[in-house]
Short mmCIF file of C-alpha atoms in Angstrom, two decimals:
data_model
loop_
_atom_site.label_atom_id
_atom_site.label_comp_id
_atom_site.label_asym_id
_atom_site.label_seq_id
_atom_site.Cartn_x
_atom_site.Cartn_y
_atom_site.Cartn_z
CA MET A 241 0.00 0.00 0.00
CA ARG A 242 2.91 2.36 0.66
CA GLN A 243 4.19 1.61 -2.83
CA LEU A 244 0.79 2.59 -4.21
CA VAL A 245 0.98 5.91 -2.35
CA GLU A 246 4.24 6.63 -4.16
CA PHE A 247 2.68 5.53 -7.45
CA GLN A 248 -0.66 7.39 -7.18
CA GLN A 249 0.45 10.72 -8.71
CA GLU A 250 2.11 8.99 -11.66
CA LEU A 251 -1.06 7.02 -12.22
CA THR A 252 -3.21 10.16 -12.13
CA VAL A 253 -1.29 12.00 -14.86
CA ASN A 254 -1.71 8.90 -17.06
CA TYR A 255 -5.51 8.96 -16.74
CA GLY A 256 -5.56 6.08 -14.27
CA LYS A 257 -7.36 5.67 -10.95
CA LEU A 258 -6.96 3.48 -7.89
CA VAL A 259 -9.78 2.01 -5.81
CA ALA A 260 -9.30 -0.13 -2.69
CA VAL A 261 -12.04 -2.47 -1.42
CA SER A 262 -11.87 -4.22 1.94
CA ALA A 263 -14.14 -5.76 4.58
CA ASP A 264 -13.13 -3.13 7.14
CA PRO A 265 -15.79 -0.71 8.45
CA PRO A 266 -15.76 2.77 6.86
CA LEU A 267 -14.38 4.48 10.00
CA VAL A 268 -11.47 2.05 10.16
CA GLN A 269 -10.82 2.59 6.47
CA ALA A 270 -10.91 6.37 6.84
CA ALA A 271 -8.33 6.30 9.65
CA PHE A 272 -6.10 3.92 7.70
CA ARG A 273 -6.40 6.01 4.52
CA ALA A 274 -5.49 9.22 6.36
CA GLY A 275 -2.51 7.65 8.09
CA LEU A 276 -1.32 6.13 4.83
CA GLY A 277 -1.56 9.41 2.91
CA ALA A 278 -3.65 7.81 0.15
CA GLN A 279 -5.68 10.06 -2.15
CA TRP A 280 -7.72 7.36 -3.86
CA THR A 281 -11.17 5.98 -2.99
CA PHE A 282 -11.60 3.32 -0.30
CA LEU A 283 -14.80 1.24 -0.45
CA SER A 284 -16.16 -0.90 2.38
CA ASP A 285 -17.63 -4.35 1.72
CA GLU A 286 -18.23 -4.99 5.41
CA GLN A 287 -20.94 -7.59 4.73
CA ARG A 288 -18.62 -9.43 2.28
CA THR A 289 -21.26 -9.20 -0.46
CA VAL A 290 -18.93 -8.40 -3.37
CA ILE A 291 -16.12 -10.51 -1.94
CA LYS A 292 -18.41 -13.56 -2.02
CA GLN A 293 -19.78 -12.70 -5.47
CA ILE A 294 -16.33 -12.75 -7.04
CA ASN A 295 -15.31 -15.73 -4.89
CA ILE A 296 -12.20 -14.34 -3.18
CA LEU A 297 -13.30 -14.84 0.44
CA ASP A 298 -10.64 -16.41 2.67
CA GLU A 299 -12.41 -19.27 4.48
CA THR A 300 -9.35 -20.84 6.10
CA GLU A 301 -8.97 -21.38 9.84
CA GLY A 302 -6.00 -19.06 10.12
CA GLU A 303 -5.38 -15.54 11.35
CA TYR A 304 -7.00 -13.88 8.34
CA ALA A 305 -10.09 -16.08 8.06
CA TYR A 306 -13.28 -14.60 6.61
CA ARG A 307 -11.51 -11.70 4.92
CA ALA A 308 -10.83 -11.02 1.27
CA GLN A 309 -7.84 -12.62 -0.34
CA PRO A 310 -5.55 -9.76 -1.46
CA TYR A 311 -6.28 -9.59 -5.20
CA THR A 312 -5.28 -6.76 -7.53
CA PHE A 313 -7.35 -6.23 -10.67
CA VAL A 314 -5.99 -4.08 -13.49
CA LEU A 315 -8.85 -2.77 -15.64
CA ARG A 316 -8.93 -1.32 -19.12
CA PRO A 317 -10.68 2.04 -19.75
CA ASP A 318 -13.90 0.16 -20.63
CA LEU A 319 -13.58 -1.70 -17.26
CA ARG A 320 -12.74 -5.07 -18.84
CA ILE A 321 -10.09 -6.95 -16.88
CA TYR A 322 -6.59 -6.63 -18.31
CA LYS A 323 -4.68 -8.58 -15.65
CA ILE A 324 -5.23 -10.22 -12.26
CA TYR A 325 -2.66 -10.54 -9.47
CA ASN A 326 -3.34 -13.04 -6.68
CA GLY A 327 -1.58 -11.81 -3.55
CA TRP A 328 -2.30 -14.81 -1.33
CA TYR A 329 1.48 -15.08 -1.10
CA PHE A 330 3.15 -11.70 -0.73
CA VAL A 331 5.29 -12.34 -3.80
CA GLY A 332 2.10 -12.46 -5.89
CA ARG A 333 1.29 -8.81 -5.22
CA PRO A 334 2.27 -6.42 -8.03
CA THR A 335 5.18 -4.05 -7.65
CA SER A 336 4.94 -0.46 -8.84
CA GLU A 337 7.11 -1.38 -11.81
CA GLU A 338 4.76 -4.20 -12.82
CA LEU A 339 1.78 -1.84 -12.58
CA ARG A 340 3.72 0.74 -14.60
CA GLN A 341 4.27 -1.82 -17.35
CA ASP A 342 0.56 -2.71 -17.32
CA LEU A 343 -0.31 0.98 -17.51
CA ARG A 344 2.05 1.50 -20.44
CA ALA A 345 0.55 -1.43 -22.34
CA ILE A 346 -2.97 -0.10 -21.82
CA MET A 347 -1.96 3.46 -22.72
CA GLU A 348 -0.30 2.28 -25.94
CA SER A 349 -3.72 1.17 -27.16
CA ARG A 350 -4.97 4.79 -27.10
CA SER A 351 -5.25 6.49 -30.46
CA ASP A 352 -3.54 9.59 -29.03
CA TYR A 353 -0.65 7.80 -27.31
CA ARG A 354 1.96 8.88 -29.86
CA TYR A 355 3.04 12.45 -30.53
CA GLN A 356 2.02 12.27 -34.17
CA ALA A 357 -1.64 12.17 -33.12
CA TYR A 358 -1.30 15.74 -31.84
CA ASP A 359 0.69 17.02 -34.80
CA THR A 360 -2.16 17.32 -37.31
CA PRO A 361 -3.77 20.41 -38.88
CA GLU A 362 -7.08 19.73 -37.10
CA VAL A 363 -5.45 19.49 -33.69
CA ARG A 364 -3.16 22.49 -34.25
CA GLN A 365 -6.10 24.77 -34.96
CA ILE A 366 -7.51 23.98 -31.50
CA ARG A 367 -4.55 23.38 -29.20
CA ILE A 368 -2.49 26.54 -29.00
CA PRO A 369 1.15 26.28 -27.78
CA GLN A 370 2.10 28.70 -25.02
CA GLN A 371 4.58 30.44 -27.34
CA ALA A 372 1.58 31.82 -29.23
CA TRP A 373 0.65 33.94 -26.20
CA ALA A 374 4.13 35.51 -25.88
CA ASN A 375 3.08 38.84 -27.41
CA GLY A 376 -0.29 39.00 -25.70
CA VAL A 377 -3.61 37.28 -26.14
CA PRO A 378 -5.53 38.28 -29.29
CA PRO A 379 -9.24 39.04 -28.79
CA PRO A 380 -11.54 36.16 -29.75
CA GLY A 381 -12.52 36.38 -33.40
CA ALA A 382 -9.47 38.36 -34.53
CA ASN A 383 -8.56 35.48 -36.86
CA GLY A 384 -12.03 35.35 -38.42
CA LEU A 385 -13.40 32.43 -36.42
CA PRO A 386 -16.94 32.79 -34.99
CA VAL A 387 -17.18 33.82 -31.33
CA VAL A 388 -19.60 32.30 -28.81
CA GLN A 389 -20.35 32.83 -25.13
CA GLY A 390 -21.29 30.34 -22.46
CA VAL A 391 -20.59 28.96 -19.01
CA VAL A 392 -18.06 26.27 -18.09
CA ARG A 393 -20.16 23.22 -17.27
CA TRP A 394 -17.30 21.07 -15.94
CA PHE A 395 -13.53 20.75 -16.09
CA ASP A 396 -11.57 17.57 -15.33
CA LEU A 397 -8.31 18.72 -13.75
CA ASN A 398 -6.60 15.36 -14.23
CA ALA A 399 -7.50 14.89 -17.88
CA GLY A 400 -7.21 18.59 -18.78
CA ILE A 401 -10.52 18.65 -20.64
CA GLY A 402 -13.88 20.29 -20.08
CA VAL A 403 -17.20 21.37 -21.55
CA ILE A 404 -18.80 24.80 -22.03
CA ALA A 405 -22.60 25.15 -22.13
CA ARG A 406 -23.32 27.58 -24.97
CA ASP A 407 -25.57 30.54 -24.18
CA GLY A 408 -29.02 30.31 -25.74
CA SER A 409 -28.94 26.72 -26.99
CA GLY A 410 -27.13 25.16 -24.04
CA ASP A 411 -25.21 22.95 -26.49
CA ASP A 412 -22.00 21.41 -25.18
CA ILE A 413 -18.72 22.72 -26.55
CA PHE A 414 -15.67 20.60 -25.76
CA PHE A 415 -12.33 22.23 -24.84
CA HIS A 416 -8.78 21.25 -23.96
CA PHE A 417 -6.78 23.16 -21.34
CA THR A 418 -4.42 24.47 -24.03
CA ALA A 419 -7.33 26.55 -25.34
CA LEU A 420 -6.92 28.70 -22.20
CA PRO A 421 -4.38 31.51 -22.72
CA GLY A 422 -1.29 31.31 -20.53
CA GLN A 423 1.75 29.22 -19.76
CA GLY A 424 2.14 25.81 -18.18
CA TYR A 425 -0.93 23.93 -16.99
CA ARG A 426 -4.09 26.05 -17.08
CA THR A 427 -7.39 25.42 -15.33
CA ILE A 428 -10.78 27.08 -14.96
CA ARG A 429 -13.64 26.66 -12.50
CA PRO A 430 -17.08 25.31 -13.40
CA GLY A 431 -19.69 28.09 -13.51
CA THR A 432 -17.27 30.64 -14.98
CA PRO A 433 -18.79 32.72 -17.81
CA VAL A 434 -16.52 32.72 -20.87
CA LYS A 435 -16.29 33.69 -24.50
CA SER A 436 -14.29 31.77 -27.08
CA GLU A 437 -13.72 31.08 -30.72
CA LEU A 438 -15.61 28.13 -32.15
CA VAL A 439 -13.96 25.48 -34.32
CA GLU A 440 -16.10 22.87 -36.08
CA GLY A 441 -14.14 19.64 -36.28
CA SER A 442 -14.84 16.04 -37.19
CA SER A 443 -15.64 15.26 -33.54
CA GLY A 444 -17.95 18.24 -33.07
CA PRO A 445 -17.68 21.89 -31.93
CA THR A 446 -14.56 22.76 -29.95
CA ALA A 447 -13.61 25.97 -28.14
CA ARG A 448 -10.42 27.89 -28.91
CA ASN A 449 -8.90 30.96 -27.22
CA ILE A 450 -11.17 30.81 -24.14
CA GLN A 451 -11.34 34.02 -22.12
CA ARG A 452 -13.23 34.80 -18.94
CA ILE A 453 -16.00 37.38 -19.09
CA ASN A 454 -15.61 39.99 -16.37
CA GLU A 455 -19.08 40.72 -15.06
#
């Protein structure tokens, strides 16, 4: 578990998540989670319902009887199982390096895993490199693109993507964090009124050059 604490930030920036399930009561889990320094979700199966359903209950006579066997399930993005580690013996539990290799294999199946996926004319017209802001941010529409207004519906800090609800129609407009002027990693809060340029791409409308509206 301490290895997972060290691994959790690396997993987050690669679009991965951790979830721990045990038969401990929620209060015990909360204390353990806080002391461990874990940031991921802990779920309690105190009645052993799920543990019995997936048949990993330890029914031996030993010290750990009637608890879950320590399994680790690695899931694909669609939640299909990629790999299973049986940790009944300690040596069967995955190391951080083994999980990193599993993560890499799953990530390599993404269509955007390689740099070339981002180096296309369609992507370049939406994702603006920070060098483009060096001489100041141009007003939306200065390049001839249509300008729309709306409110940020949500923004996923880990994935760097979000959605704007367009004024009037309420239609969703996707955006990537690089559409926000500035340097480094940029973020914006849900509920923020904004205006932006609108790019119609093969995957639908996308926002470009997003700027907050000062009310």
